[in-house]
Coordinates of C-alpha atoms in Angstrom, one line a residue:
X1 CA 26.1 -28.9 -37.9
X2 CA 27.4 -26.9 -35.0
X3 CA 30.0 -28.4 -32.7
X4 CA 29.8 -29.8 -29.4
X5 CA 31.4 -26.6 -28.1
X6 CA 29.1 -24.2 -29.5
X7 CA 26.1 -26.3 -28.1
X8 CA 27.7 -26.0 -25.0
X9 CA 28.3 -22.8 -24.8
X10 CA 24.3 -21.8 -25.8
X11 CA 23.2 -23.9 -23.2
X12 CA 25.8 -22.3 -20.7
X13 CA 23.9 -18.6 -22.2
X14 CA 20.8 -20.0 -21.8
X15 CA 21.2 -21.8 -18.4
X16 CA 22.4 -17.8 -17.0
X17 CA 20.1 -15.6 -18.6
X18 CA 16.8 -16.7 -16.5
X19 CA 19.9 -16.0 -13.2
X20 CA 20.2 -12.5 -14.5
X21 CA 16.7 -11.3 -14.4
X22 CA 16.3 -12.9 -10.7
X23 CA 18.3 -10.2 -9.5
X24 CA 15.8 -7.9 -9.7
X25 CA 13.6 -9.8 -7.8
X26 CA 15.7 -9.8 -4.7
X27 CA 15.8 -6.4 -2.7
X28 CA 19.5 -5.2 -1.7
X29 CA 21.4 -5.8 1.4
X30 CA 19.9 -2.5 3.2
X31 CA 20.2 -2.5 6.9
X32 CA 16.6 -2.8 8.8
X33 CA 14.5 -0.2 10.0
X34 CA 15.1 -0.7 13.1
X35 CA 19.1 -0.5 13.1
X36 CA 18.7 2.7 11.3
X37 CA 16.5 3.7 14.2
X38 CA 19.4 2.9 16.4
X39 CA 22.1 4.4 15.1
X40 CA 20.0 8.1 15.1
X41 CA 19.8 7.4 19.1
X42 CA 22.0 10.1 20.8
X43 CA 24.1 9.2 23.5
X44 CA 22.2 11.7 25.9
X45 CA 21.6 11.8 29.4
X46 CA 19.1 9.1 29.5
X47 CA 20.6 6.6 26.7
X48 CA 22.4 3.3 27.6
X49 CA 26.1 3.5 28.5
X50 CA 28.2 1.0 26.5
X51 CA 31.3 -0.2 28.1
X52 CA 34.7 -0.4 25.9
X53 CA 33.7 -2.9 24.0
X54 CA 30.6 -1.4 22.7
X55 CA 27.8 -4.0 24.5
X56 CA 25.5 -2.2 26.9
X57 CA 27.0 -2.4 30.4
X58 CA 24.6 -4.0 32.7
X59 CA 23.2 -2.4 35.6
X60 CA 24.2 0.7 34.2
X61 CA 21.4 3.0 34.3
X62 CA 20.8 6.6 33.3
X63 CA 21.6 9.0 35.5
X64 CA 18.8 11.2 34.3
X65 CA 15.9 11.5 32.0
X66 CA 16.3 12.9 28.8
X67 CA 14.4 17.1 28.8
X68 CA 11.1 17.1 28.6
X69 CA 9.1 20.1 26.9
X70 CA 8.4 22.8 28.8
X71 CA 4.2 23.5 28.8
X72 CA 4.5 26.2 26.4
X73 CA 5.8 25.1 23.5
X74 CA 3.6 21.4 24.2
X75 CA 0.3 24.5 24.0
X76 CA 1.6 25.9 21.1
X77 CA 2.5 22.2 19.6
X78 CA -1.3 21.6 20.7
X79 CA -2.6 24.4 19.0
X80 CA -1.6 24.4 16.4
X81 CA -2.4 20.8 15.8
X82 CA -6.1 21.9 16.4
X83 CA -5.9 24.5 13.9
X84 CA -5.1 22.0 11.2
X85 CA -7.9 19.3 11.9
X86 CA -10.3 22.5 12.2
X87 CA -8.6 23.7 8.4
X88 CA -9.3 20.0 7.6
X89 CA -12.7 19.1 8.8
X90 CA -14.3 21.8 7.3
X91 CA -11.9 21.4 3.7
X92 CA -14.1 18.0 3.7
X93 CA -17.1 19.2 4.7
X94 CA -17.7 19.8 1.6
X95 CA -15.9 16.7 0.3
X96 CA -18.4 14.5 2.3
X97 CA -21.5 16.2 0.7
X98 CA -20.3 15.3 -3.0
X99 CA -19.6 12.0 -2.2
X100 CA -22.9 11.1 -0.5
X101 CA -24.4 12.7 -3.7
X102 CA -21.8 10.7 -6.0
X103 CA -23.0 7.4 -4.2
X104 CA -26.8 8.0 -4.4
X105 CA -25.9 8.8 -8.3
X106 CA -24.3 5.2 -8.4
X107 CA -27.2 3.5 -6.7
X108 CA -29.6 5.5 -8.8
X109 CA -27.8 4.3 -12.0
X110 CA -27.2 0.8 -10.7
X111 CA -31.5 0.7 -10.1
X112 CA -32.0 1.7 -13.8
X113 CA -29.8 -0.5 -14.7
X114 CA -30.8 -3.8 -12.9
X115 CA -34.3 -2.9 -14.3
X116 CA -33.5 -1.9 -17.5
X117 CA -31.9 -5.7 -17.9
X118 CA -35.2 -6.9 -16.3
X119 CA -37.3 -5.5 -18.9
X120 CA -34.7 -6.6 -21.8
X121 CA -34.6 -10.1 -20.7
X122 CA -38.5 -10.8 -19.8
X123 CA -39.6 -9.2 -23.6
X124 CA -36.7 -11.6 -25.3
X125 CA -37.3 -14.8 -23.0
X126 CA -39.4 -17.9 -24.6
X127 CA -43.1 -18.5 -23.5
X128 CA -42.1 -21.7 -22.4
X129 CA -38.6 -21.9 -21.1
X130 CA -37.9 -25.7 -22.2
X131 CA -39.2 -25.1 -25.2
X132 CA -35.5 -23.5 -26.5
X133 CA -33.8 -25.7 -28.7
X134 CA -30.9 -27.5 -27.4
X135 CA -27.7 -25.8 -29.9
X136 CA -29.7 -22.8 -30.7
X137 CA -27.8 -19.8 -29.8
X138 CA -29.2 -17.3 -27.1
X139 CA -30.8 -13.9 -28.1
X140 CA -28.4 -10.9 -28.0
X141 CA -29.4 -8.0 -25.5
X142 CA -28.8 -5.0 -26.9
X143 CA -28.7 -1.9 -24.2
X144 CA -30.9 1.3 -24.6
X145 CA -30.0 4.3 -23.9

């Protein structure tokens, strides 16, 4: 018989084990979104001035906005955007066309189907419904193809 020590140490094994794999479950310590968002602020023009010890001084606004884009490289930007949904409208043009024919295959096949199984069960099913015996197993369907 094993001693009161080793049964205490199994149960101590056993009592951890589950602990270990709950780690998993639990996602690390990572900082949030948004204070990763903060931290890639610069400290330009238009930012919030922090006073010595770090917290945003209040009443202290920016002295200027931040640079805007200048109107030709927001055309270009523009542009070239238009270029790329023009590229990608007509890449699924044709896209479109073989799913629309995909689906009307699918609802074809599903109609055959649906009346394939109507056909099956009406030549297999009794004259007289109530007149199955109770505990007699149903007729297998085979399909047809």
């Amino acid at each position: 018989m094993p001693s009161t020590a080793r049964r205490l140490r199994l149960a101590a094994v056993l009592a951890t084990a589950p602990l270990a794999a709950c780690t998993s479950m639990f996602p690390d310590e990572d900082p949030t979104a948004g204070l990763e968002r903060a931290r890639m602020v610069e400290n330009g023009p238009s930012a919030q001035r922090l006073g010595s010890d770090g917290y945003p001084l209040l009443g202290a606004f920016p002295n200027t906005a931040a640079p805007q884009l200048d109107n030709t490289t927001v055309a270009n930007e523009r542009r070239q955007l238009e270029a790329e949904a023009q590229v990608s409208a007509a890449m699924t043009g044709g896209n479109a066309a073989a799913y629309q024919q995909s689906v009307s295959q699918m609802q074809a096949l599903g109609d055959k189907t649906r009346a394939d199984v109507a056909a099956a069960v009406a030549s297999t099913a009794p004259a007289d419904a109530g007149a199955a015996a109770v505990g007699t197993p149903a007729p297998r369907l085979t399909p047809t193809r």
